[in-house]
Amino acid sequence: MPQQDAFDEHLTIAENLQFAAAIRAPHLSKRDRVRRLDAKLIELGLSERRDAVVGSPEKKTLSGGERKRLNIGLDMIGMSDVYLFDEPTSGLSSKDSEHVIEIIRSMAHNKIVVVTIHQPSSKIFQMFQKVILLDKGGRLVFFGAPSDALRYFAEAEHQHQFGAELGACPSCGTTRPEFIFDVLETPLRDLSGDVIYEENSRGQLVPSRRYSPDFWRDKYEAFRLIQDVKQVSLQQEEAGPLPVAPMQRKRLPVRWHDEWTQFRTVLRRAFTSKLRNRANLVITIGVSPVLALLIGTILRYSENGTYDFASAYHIPTFLFLGLIVAMFLGLTNSADDIIRDRPVLQRERNIKVRLSYYVISKTITLGFFALIQCVLFVLIGNFVLQIRGMFWIDSAIMFVTAMSGVALGLVISSLVADPKTAANIVPLVLIPQIIMGGALIKYEDMNRNLGLLYSFSHWFSEHPNSEKTRKTESKLQVPLVCQFIAMRWSYEEMIVAQATLNPLTKRQDRAHDEIQKLAPKADTPQQRAHLNDLTDVLALLSGLEGPSAREVDRYLKRVDPVIAGKQRFDRLLFKDAKGPITADQLYVNQKVSDLISRAEMEQNDYRRGNKPNVFFGLEKRYFGIAFGVFTFDTMVLLVSILVLLVVLHFILRKQLEVRRS
């Protein structure tokens, strides 16, 4: 049991104990855990304050004694045979210390309880059944009852005349436990009676001891040998039975109900703790819409003076800034989580709680709040800039980007010791994402002479020095160092999605694909009729108009069954499709289209033997296999998130193993 507080400060006393009971005794029913919780609250003297939020030590929500009792109760509520307490009375008043030791003493029935304690009062010292005294270097200088310890060192004082004050106990000569330390550390004096000092390993002057730790160890070993000889019976002891061969410990089968209970509890605790942190929650939820409104308002500009989406100049910039916001929020939300939870992790690692449960629960909890932030940003930003029909797609891409930030933030949190250091590292991680994301500095304008990375990129090509390779290269190809930047993949996916998955272009591409499939094999009258319908739909979509944006959207939905072949094309349904608003003005942004068009020209250049993998290209080709841009980019982002979480699990496991040793 750790000396420092190892509970969640955002939860109440009852909630901390409730979650501890579910984690330590998952086999118990919910009713049994509630009964156990109520009994422990009464035993700890915390029943009246069960609904009080624990808070941090600075807020003084609970007294020092109440915090210590809660810290003890988290392990008491479980079922163990051995308990180890590390200085449970440090920092407490004498009365609180006595109360804490009484609670610990009540646990000792049919169990082993070991407590490390320094300079206890006489009353606390006498409450222990046995004491183990260790001198410097872990040398054992006494083991036995507290009264025997006092008597033993009192006799040593009488024998060697150390000059320590004994007290007034008629049986052993003292009632002060501090007397033992006075005897052990009796200073060495010169002929004039002054204490002799020596330099320790840290270069500090300390009093020289009259007798070394080895002396006290040897003295106790001799004392124990004499005591053993006195207790030897004159009668020959009967031969005992032969020792039983040790049995091999079999691995217990996994109890899936218990595992599910533990995981559910860890997840619920993480989610509840995040909700209870009201100040952080308000900032977390409030910052996203504020940034969306600010960015959207500043970037609401068109070259022709009157704003419309088609001629909006800063749509690519807005999409990139949205991804930066998602990455930033993911990083800041998670950069201090593990720092705060590290004492709890250490405590629960000792009871064999799976570390993967913690990693998964943290990822799900932070992902939930990241999703809310992304939805709010897209909802407000797209409304301000009139980006229509892209809500769910933009939210999904922003969410995956935010999860990259969450995973990276958790790794940062696992590597540093305090929140301030984590906050200082966040800009160091975010700035490369901005610089090498492909928006601030175009890849064709970026320095490609990157030494080893550039050479490796050429070496990775099939024939790096051939004329064919030089023809295949394009200025729109992404430098190798930028391939490791998550923003590069999400920004490419966002731009391509805006260009090809908007309500108008998506239907045009579907109709075009259907025409390409039907044209070579339109043999039957039904196929020829459907082909004619698709041609009419494609012509209609190219110049679709309407009196309002809602009417244009309604006309777009009417062509869906025609494209799917479920309905014939009826021109009468679109006889009123006239007005000042065109579908191109509502859904197609010229700046975004220019980026895609340039990438297509580079990728489809007939002078190149192979299609290069260019930025914003609709197709990626690796090892002779063609991938769609959405499939490949999403796969890269998800794999990178998974790799970061695996690295996080490995780091935490190594750290906890070192701490345990």
XYZ file of C-alpha atoms in Angstrom:
661
model
C 0.000 0.000 0.000
C 1.677 3.248 -1.113
C 2.483 6.113 1.225
C 1.142 8.745 -1.175
C -2.539 9.154 -1.956
C -3.568 6.744 -4.712
C -7.182 7.571 -5.465
C -9.093 9.758 -7.896
C -9.528 13.248 -6.489
C -12.527 14.009 -8.713
C -14.652 11.191 -7.253
C -16.452 10.983 -3.924
C -15.288 8.806 -1.042
C -18.026 6.251 -1.734
C -17.275 6.159 -5.471
C -13.575 5.562 -4.894
C -14.348 2.666 -2.557
C -17.097 1.361 -4.827
C -14.809 1.182 -7.854
C -12.036 -0.332 -5.706
C -14.410 -3.068 -4.512
C -15.463 -3.938 -8.061
C -11.840 -4.094 -9.246
C -10.501 -6.081 -6.274
C -13.501 -8.397 -5.812
C -15.156 -8.718 -9.244
C -16.591 -12.125 -8.325
C -18.927 -10.583 -5.743
C -22.429 -9.583 -6.720
C -23.402 -5.923 -6.815
C -25.459 -6.325 -3.646
C -22.551 -7.906 -1.756
C -20.225 -5.123 -2.880
C -22.698 -2.491 -1.639
C -22.894 -4.216 1.758
C -19.122 -4.406 1.919
C -18.878 -0.728 1.001
C -21.291 0.352 3.739
C -19.477 -1.740 6.355
C -16.056 -0.356 5.412
C -17.314 3.232 5.457
C -18.515 2.713 9.041
C -15.272 0.969 10.001
C -13.189 3.789 8.534
C -15.296 6.456 10.193
C -16.187 7.964 6.811
C -19.860 7.034 6.602
C -21.098 10.572 7.192
C -18.800 11.942 4.502
C -19.403 9.265 1.885
C -20.713 11.779 -0.694
C -17.887 14.280 -0.224
C -15.638 14.775 -3.255
C -12.083 13.835 -2.294
C -10.378 16.802 -3.942
C -6.692 17.602 -3.963
C -4.617 18.098 -0.786
C -4.500 21.848 -1.531
C -8.303 22.205 -1.518
C -8.566 20.717 1.996
C -11.877 18.991 1.212
C -10.823 16.126 3.493
C -8.519 16.244 6.478
C -5.180 14.438 6.424
C -6.553 11.668 8.621
C -9.599 11.157 6.405
C -7.403 10.951 3.304
C -5.178 8.351 4.994
C -8.185 6.306 6.075
C -9.593 6.403 2.556
C -6.194 5.383 1.184
C -6.179 2.390 3.540
C -9.804 1.537 2.802
C -9.151 1.143 -0.929
C -7.177 -2.022 -0.192
C -9.140 -3.084 2.873
C -12.282 -3.406 0.780
C -10.622 -6.142 -1.247
C -9.733 -9.658 -0.156
C -6.043 -10.292 0.512
C -3.981 -12.408 2.873
C -0.998 -10.053 3.110
C -1.050 -6.247 3.439
C 1.972 -3.954 3.219
C 1.629 -0.363 4.492
C 4.273 2.272 3.772
C 4.284 4.900 6.540
C 0.499 5.171 6.946
C 0.795 7.763 9.754
C 3.148 10.233 8.084
C 1.897 13.801 8.274
C -0.943 12.969 10.706
C -1.711 14.191 14.186
C -1.223 11.817 17.125
C -4.952 11.130 17.399
C -5.373 10.462 13.658
C -2.290 8.244 13.747
C -3.775 6.155 16.559
C -7.056 5.844 14.647
C -5.272 4.705 11.494
C -3.214 2.087 13.362
C -6.372 0.819 15.095
C -7.973 0.299 11.686
C -4.890 -1.522 10.428
C -4.759 -3.645 13.577
C -8.369 -4.711 13.021
C -7.302 -6.194 9.677
C -4.732 -8.518 11.271
C -7.166 -11.330 12.101
C -5.968 -14.416 10.173
C -3.903 -12.131 7.919
C -0.362 -10.820 7.751
C -0.054 -7.033 8.052
C 3.356 -5.379 7.690
C 3.723 -1.661 8.462
C 6.805 0.508 7.959
C 6.822 3.366 10.463
C 9.328 5.904 11.800
C 9.450 7.223 15.374
C 6.032 6.013 16.603
C 4.573 7.207 19.884
C 4.665 4.866 22.867
C 0.968 4.011 22.526
C 1.241 3.230 18.814
C 4.428 1.242 19.364
C 2.711 -1.014 21.916
C -0.210 -1.678 19.504
C 1.963 -3.858 17.259
C 2.271 -7.591 17.895
C 5.816 -7.837 16.541
C 8.473 -5.342 15.546
C 11.323 -5.697 13.075
C 14.166 -3.219 13.516
C 16.439 -2.712 10.516
C 19.645 -0.708 10.714
C 21.469 0.854 7.786
C 21.982 -1.521 4.885
C 18.951 -3.609 5.899
C 20.757 -5.286 8.803
C 18.376 -7.001 11.196
C 19.022 -5.808 14.756
C 15.871 -7.095 16.485
C 12.690 -9.097 15.897
C 10.095 -9.736 18.562
C 7.393 -8.186 20.727
C 7.549 -4.411 21.361
C 8.070 -4.901 25.103
C 10.894 -7.367 24.411
C 12.538 -4.827 22.109
C 12.489 -2.173 24.823
C 13.863 -4.630 27.383
C 16.592 -5.829 25.001
C 17.933 -2.349 24.285
C 17.554 -1.316 27.932
C 19.845 -4.211 28.858
C 22.253 -3.130 26.119
C 22.279 0.358 27.631
C 23.020 -0.990 31.106
C 25.737 -3.215 29.690
C 27.560 -0.645 27.557
C 26.590 2.599 29.387
C 25.650 4.610 26.312
C 24.284 7.478 28.396
C 20.756 7.378 26.901
C 17.788 8.423 29.045
C 15.768 5.348 29.899
C 12.558 6.589 31.490
C 10.574 5.252 34.434
C 9.287 1.800 33.531
C 10.065 -0.568 36.486
C 10.061 -3.695 34.297
C 12.245 -2.652 31.369
C 13.498 0.766 32.360
C 11.834 2.808 29.589
C 8.535 3.656 27.889
C 9.982 5.728 25.030
C 10.414 3.968 21.653
C 12.819 6.778 20.693
C 15.152 5.302 23.297
C 15.907 2.461 20.855
C 17.200 4.906 18.249
C 19.200 6.743 20.915
C 20.956 3.485 21.767
C 21.512 2.417 18.147
C 22.919 5.781 17.083
C 24.931 6.635 20.195
C 27.610 9.040 18.943
C 31.325 8.496 19.311
C 33.011 11.108 21.534
C 36.586 12.201 22.076
C 38.367 12.450 25.432
C 36.859 15.872 26.121
C 33.332 14.547 25.566
C 32.675 16.272 22.240
C 30.949 14.383 19.443
C 33.207 13.239 16.621
C 31.882 13.915 13.092
C 32.540 12.136 9.819
C 31.653 12.714 6.182
C 28.904 10.547 4.707
C 28.497 9.408 1.080
C 26.806 12.709 0.132
C 29.610 14.817 1.516
C 27.722 15.907 4.642
C 29.123 15.909 8.184
C 27.227 13.534 10.478
C 28.003 12.253 13.995
C 30.155 9.121 14.014
C 28.400 6.135 15.548
C 29.984 4.413 18.539
C 28.952 1.008 17.266
C 28.389 0.155 13.601
C 25.284 -1.569 12.161
C 27.354 -4.758 11.831
C 27.961 -4.707 15.601
C 24.237 -4.570 16.352
C 23.501 -7.293 13.841
C 26.102 -9.611 15.336
C 24.923 -8.813 18.854
C 21.331 -9.703 17.993
C 22.347 -12.922 16.242
C 24.261 -13.957 19.377
C 21.264 -13.039 21.560
C 18.912 -15.057 19.381
C 21.247 -18.061 19.418
C 21.318 -18.019 23.215
C 17.513 -17.799 23.356
C 17.195 -20.770 21.012
C 19.578 -22.840 23.118
C 17.583 -22.098 26.280
C 14.382 -23.341 24.664
C 15.815 -26.662 23.553
C 13.992 -29.478 25.302
C 15.982 -32.091 27.180
C 13.865 -34.794 25.615
C 14.724 -35.852 22.118
C 12.151 -34.568 19.705
C 10.298 -37.097 17.648
C 11.289 -37.200 14.046
C 8.914 -35.112 12.027
C 7.327 -36.223 8.817
C 9.259 -35.892 5.618
C 8.715 -32.568 3.907
C 6.073 -32.619 1.244
C 7.332 -31.961 -2.235
C 6.217 -28.554 -3.463
C 3.242 -28.704 -5.751
C 3.359 -27.020 -9.094
C 1.180 -23.947 -9.133
C -1.410 -24.312 -11.832
C -2.528 -21.297 -13.764
C -6.066 -20.390 -12.836
C -8.560 -20.289 -15.689
C -9.672 -16.887 -16.912
C -13.054 -15.900 -15.493
C -14.590 -13.790 -18.223
C -17.292 -12.364 -15.957
C -14.650 -11.043 -13.564
C -12.581 -9.665 -16.436
C -15.624 -7.897 -17.880
C -16.493 -6.468 -14.442
C -12.990 -5.076 -14.010
C -12.896 -3.532 -17.487
C -16.357 -2.025 -17.116
C -15.382 -0.575 -13.731
C -12.147 0.962 -15.011
C -14.021 2.481 -17.958
C -16.803 3.831 -15.780
C -14.311 5.313 -13.323
C -12.377 7.077 -16.086
C -15.568 8.476 -17.621
C -17.016 9.618 -14.279
C -13.742 11.278 -13.292
C -13.676 13.210 -16.562
C -17.249 14.388 -16.051
C -16.591 15.468 -12.453
C -13.713 17.731 -13.449
C -16.124 20.589 -14.120
C -13.603 23.335 -14.883
C -11.718 21.183 -17.371
C -14.997 19.931 -18.850
C -16.255 23.468 -19.538
C -12.979 24.375 -21.240
C -12.938 21.107 -23.174
C -16.451 21.548 -24.554
C -16.386 25.339 -24.874
C -13.114 25.867 -26.701
C -14.143 23.964 -29.833
C -17.169 26.098 -30.852
C -15.310 29.291 -29.950
C -12.411 28.357 -32.229
C -14.811 27.298 -34.995
C -16.643 30.619 -34.827
C -13.398 32.590 -34.733
C -11.722 30.753 -37.621
C -14.885 30.613 -39.714
C -15.586 34.337 -39.291
C -12.029 35.360 -40.191
C -11.887 33.087 -43.262
C -15.339 34.023 -44.601
C -14.050 35.740 -47.727
C -14.751 35.497 -51.468
C -12.820 37.064 -54.330
C -15.968 38.517 -55.928
C -16.932 40.490 -52.817
C -20.206 38.740 -51.964
C -19.502 35.538 -50.107
C -20.508 32.238 -51.684
C -19.057 28.813 -51.176
C -17.966 28.267 -54.773
C -15.605 31.247 -54.814
C -14.628 31.107 -51.135
C -10.891 31.644 -51.038
C -9.954 30.002 -47.732
C -11.856 26.700 -47.699
C -8.653 24.557 -47.903
C -7.145 26.679 -45.123
C -10.238 26.226 -42.960
C -10.184 22.457 -43.444
C -6.504 22.335 -42.467
C -7.023 24.551 -39.409
C -9.915 22.332 -38.361
C -7.584 19.342 -38.381
C -4.966 21.317 -36.424
C -7.619 22.162 -33.822
C -8.595 18.474 -33.609
C -4.967 17.424 -33.134
C -4.378 20.197 -30.587
C -7.459 19.343 -28.528
C -6.578 15.655 -28.572
C -3.069 16.418 -27.332
C -4.087 18.821 -24.577
C -6.931 16.614 -23.333
C -4.627 13.641 -22.756
C -1.205 15.133 -22.032
C -1.584 14.980 -18.239
C -3.941 12.041 -17.695
C -1.359 9.362 -16.971
C 0.667 11.739 -14.788
C -2.391 12.154 -12.568
C -3.287 8.454 -12.623
C 0.203 7.034 -12.082
C -0.221 6.334 -8.312
C -3.503 4.531 -9.044
C -1.843 2.542 -11.822
C 0.950 1.458 -9.501
C -1.508 0.419 -6.826
C -3.722 -1.610 -9.148
C -0.782 -3.191 -10.942
C 0.057 -4.880 -7.611
C -3.328 -6.622 -7.634
C -2.884 -7.857 -11.207
C -5.363 -5.526 -12.928
C -4.710 -5.731 -16.650
C -2.929 -2.630 -17.901
C -4.674 -2.944 -21.255
C -7.998 -2.214 -19.537
C -6.679 1.157 -18.431
C -5.299 2.028 -21.886
C -8.531 1.054 -23.637
C -10.752 2.847 -21.122
C -8.675 6.028 -21.375
C -8.812 5.884 -25.171
C -12.592 5.402 -25.203
C -13.218 8.145 -22.634
C -10.988 10.708 -24.308
C -12.327 9.662 -27.698
C -15.903 10.359 -26.579
C -15.091 13.930 -25.590
C -12.957 14.385 -28.711
C -15.955 13.341 -30.807
C -18.124 15.984 -29.128
C -15.472 18.617 -29.812
C -15.179 17.633 -33.463
C -18.958 17.608 -33.977
C -19.314 21.073 -32.435
C -16.458 22.468 -34.526
C -17.806 21.082 -37.797
C -21.370 22.093 -36.952
C -20.468 25.733 -36.359
C -17.581 26.102 -38.814
C -19.435 24.534 -41.729
C -22.485 26.686 -40.978
C -20.448 29.900 -41.007
C -18.667 29.025 -44.266
C -21.747 27.377 -45.867
C -20.113 23.972 -46.343
C -23.144 21.787 -47.051
C -23.617 18.046 -47.027
C -20.209 17.253 -45.473
C -21.063 17.178 -41.769
C -20.590 13.476 -41.035
C -17.603 13.048 -43.351
C -15.755 16.060 -41.960
C -16.596 15.023 -38.393
C -15.260 11.506 -39.006
C -11.946 12.714 -40.470
C -11.524 15.267 -37.681
C -12.289 12.586 -35.099
C -9.619 10.223 -36.445
C -7.155 13.123 -36.383
C -8.152 13.962 -32.801
C -7.606 10.330 -31.812
C -4.090 10.556 -33.246
C -3.565 13.502 -30.927
C -5.057 11.588 -27.995
C -2.753 8.610 -28.521
C 0.278 10.881 -28.929
C -0.705 12.867 -25.825
C -1.004 9.700 -23.752
C 2.479 8.636 -24.832
C 3.807 12.074 -23.827
C 2.026 11.800 -20.482
C 3.653 8.443 -19.820
C 7.162 9.782 -20.462
C 7.144 12.917 -18.300
C 6.784 13.434 -14.567
C 4.699 16.602 -14.255
C 1.928 18.390 -16.216
C 4.038 21.484 -16.865
C 6.625 19.484 -18.790
C 3.860 17.764 -20.769
C 2.334 21.149 -21.668
C 5.734 22.357 -22.888
C 6.155 19.299 -25.119
C 2.764 19.716 -26.847
C 3.959 22.631 -29.080
C 7.064 20.641 -30.017
C 4.799 17.905 -31.335
C 2.165 20.159 -32.913
C 4.444 22.566 -34.807
C 5.948 19.849 -37.077
C 2.394 18.737 -37.848
C 1.591 22.293 -39.016
C 4.799 22.775 -40.986
C 4.836 19.415 -42.748
C 1.081 18.901 -43.099
C 1.075 20.136 -46.691
C -0.952 23.365 -46.326
C 1.347 25.964 -44.774
C 4.312 24.975 -46.960
C 3.514 23.301 -50.269
C 5.438 20.104 -50.849
C 6.678 21.367 -54.208
C 8.255 24.327 -52.366
C 9.790 22.230 -49.577
C 13.495 21.414 -49.336
C 13.897 17.891 -50.635
C 17.624 17.610 -50.011
C 17.108 15.829 -46.683
C 20.274 13.722 -46.654
C 19.657 10.183 -45.524
C 15.904 10.387 -45.862
C 16.164 11.611 -49.451
C 18.698 8.913 -50.296
C 16.519 6.267 -48.697
C 13.550 7.448 -50.727
C 15.557 7.046 -53.936
C 16.897 3.693 -52.830
C 13.347 2.524 -52.168
C 12.502 3.179 -55.802
C 12.842 0.329 -58.256
C 15.661 1.931 -60.324
C 16.739 5.136 -58.577
C 19.194 6.285 -61.244
C 17.279 5.358 -64.355
C 15.660 7.754 -66.772
C 12.337 6.062 -66.101
C 12.509 6.925 -62.405
C 13.354 10.559 -63.110
C 10.348 10.808 -65.406
C 8.115 9.208 -62.758
C 9.038 11.741 -60.102
C 6.681 14.636 -59.516
C 6.916 17.829 -57.511
C 3.624 16.901 -55.860
C 5.103 13.765 -54.352
C 5.289 13.887 -50.565
C 8.831 13.956 -49.064
C 9.630 10.859 -47.064
C 9.979 12.712 -43.762
C 6.431 14.056 -44.154
C 5.004 10.552 -44.570
C 5.342 10.108 -40.789
C 3.156 13.148 -40.081
C -0.465 12.307 -39.286
C -1.659 15.706 -40.529
C -0.389 14.925 -44.012
C -2.755 11.973 -44.334
C -5.799 13.565 -42.724
C -5.459 16.816 -44.704
C -5.206 14.921 -47.971
C -8.244 12.863 -47.042
C -10.223 15.962 -46.038
C -9.506 17.840 -49.290
C -10.261 14.843 -51.500
C -13.460 14.188 -49.558
C -14.598 17.799 -50.018
C -13.949 17.552 -53.742
C -15.435 14.128 -54.455
C -17.903 13.302 -51.666
C -20.001 16.456 -51.680
C -23.679 15.837 -52.609
C -23.251 16.996 -56.218
C -19.933 15.458 -57.248
C -20.748 12.209 -55.489
C -23.867 11.737 -57.618
C -22.040 12.783 -60.781
C -19.317 10.207 -60.128
C -21.873 7.480 -59.399
C -23.727 8.216 -62.628
C -20.480 8.312 -64.593
C -19.331 4.974 -63.116
C -22.655 3.360 -63.988
C -22.391 4.649 -67.556
C -18.878 3.225 -67.868
C -20.104 -0.177 -66.706
C -23.220 -0.272 -68.896
C -21.837 1.221 -72.120
C -19.931 -1.891 -73.334
C -22.769 -4.339 -72.541
C -26.045 -2.428 -73.022
C -27.689 -5.226 -75.020
C -31.174 -5.463 -73.574
C -33.846 -2.762 -73.880
C -33.837 -2.303 -70.105
C -30.073 -1.696 -70.061
C -30.260 0.753 -72.961
C -33.090 2.615 -71.259
C -31.141 2.819 -68.020
C -28.084 4.043 -69.917
C -30.156 6.814 -71.500
C -31.548 7.740 -68.093
C -28.026 7.987 -66.637
C -26.940 10.219 -69.524
C -29.915 12.501 -68.887
C -29.154 12.582 -65.157
C -25.536 13.500 -65.803
C -26.605 16.312 -68.108
C -29.139 17.539 -65.542
C -26.605 17.561 -62.694
C -24.115 19.582 -64.740
C -26.440 22.601 -64.778
C -28.875 21.969 -61.942
C -30.531 25.128 -60.613
C -33.152 26.005 -58.060
C -34.852 28.906 -56.290
C -33.227 27.993 -52.943
C -30.603 25.741 -51.457
C -33.307 23.491 -50.000
C -34.934 23.010 -53.418
C -31.594 22.178 -55.032
C -30.975 19.577 -52.355
C -34.453 18.138 -52.933
C -33.785 17.797 -56.669
C -30.506 16.016 -55.954
C -32.286 13.427 -53.847
C -34.760 12.749 -56.663
C -32.023 11.400 -58.948
C -30.832 8.761 -56.430
C -33.394 6.062 -57.406
C -32.716 6.784 -61.089
C -28.975 6.214 -60.663
C -29.686 3.031 -58.692
C -31.924 1.748 -61.512
C -35.044 1.640 -59.325
C -36.905 4.338 -61.224
C -37.041 5.804 -64.745
C -35.924 9.365 -65.320
C -38.877 11.755 -65.524
C -37.999 15.236 -66.754
C -41.329 16.584 -65.528
C -40.117 16.211 -61.956
C -37.435 18.808 -62.693
C -39.461 21.264 -64.798
C -39.275 23.859 -62.009
C -35.531 23.385 -61.498
C -34.727 26.971 -62.363
C -33.488 29.803 -60.245
C -30.570 31.975 -59.209
C -28.853 29.252 -57.191
C -26.886 26.483 -58.898
C -25.688 23.209 -57.425
C -22.099 24.118 -58.323
C -22.331 27.272 -56.214
C -23.569 25.277 -53.214
C -21.264 22.255 -53.247
C -18.151 22.799 -55.427
C -15.377 25.059 -54.196
C -13.005 26.260 -56.897
C -9.888 26.297 -54.699
C -10.447 22.706 -53.614
C -11.188 21.630 -57.193
C -7.960 23.248 -58.403
C -5.919 21.184 -55.926
C -7.531 17.946 -57.099
C -7.286 18.847 -60.787
C -3.585 19.581 -60.525
C -2.971 16.279 -58.742
C -4.888 14.393 -61.441
C -2.884 16.082 -64.173
C 0.377 15.120 -62.492
C -0.732 11.562 -61.827
C -2.151 10.960 -65.318
C 0.667 12.644 -67.279
C 1.225 10.454 -70.356
C 4.949 11.241 -70.331
C 5.348 9.160 -67.176
C 5.419 5.430 -67.485
C 3.922 4.830 -64.021
C 1.453 6.872 -62.038
C 3.322 8.548 -59.155
C 1.778 8.784 -55.697
C 1.096 12.513 -55.576
C -0.468 14.616 -52.835
C -4.275 14.798 -53.277
C -4.133 11.942 -55.778
C -7.284 9.830 -55.928
C -5.298 6.595 -56.015
C -2.294 5.233 -54.131
C -0.155 2.468 -55.538
C 2.297 0.520 -53.376
C 3.999 -2.767 -54.292
C 1.880 -3.000 -57.418
C -1.413 -2.779 -55.509
C -3.800 0.125 -56.071
C -5.671 1.612 -53.099
C -8.327 4.264 -52.959
C -7.172 7.404 -51.190
C -9.815 7.133 -48.456
C -9.061 3.492 -47.734
C -5.308 3.961 -47.633
C -5.202 7.228 -45.685
C -7.695 6.001 -43.082
C -5.770 2.754 -42.734
C -2.503 4.658 -42.164
C -4.086 6.847 -39.485
C -5.724 3.924 -37.674
C -2.533 1.860 -37.751
C -0.528 4.798 -36.392
C -3.021 5.201 -33.535
C -2.819 1.492 -32.759
C 0.993 1.568 -32.816
C 1.047 4.523 -30.406
C -1.309 2.719 -28.009
C 0.870 -0.409 -28.129
C 3.928 1.758 -27.409
C 2.022 3.359 -24.531
C 1.182 -0.053 -23.078
C 4.840 -1.127 -23.356
C 6.115 2.067 -21.681
C 3.671 1.804 -18.788
C 4.427 -1.862 -18.238
C 8.167 -1.189 -18.086
C 7.716 1.770 -15.757
C 5.498 -0.156 -13.386
C 7.866 -3.119 -13.362
C 10.773 -0.842 -12.420
C 8.718 0.767 -9.685
C 7.709 -2.588 -8.294
C 11.291 -3.741 -8.095
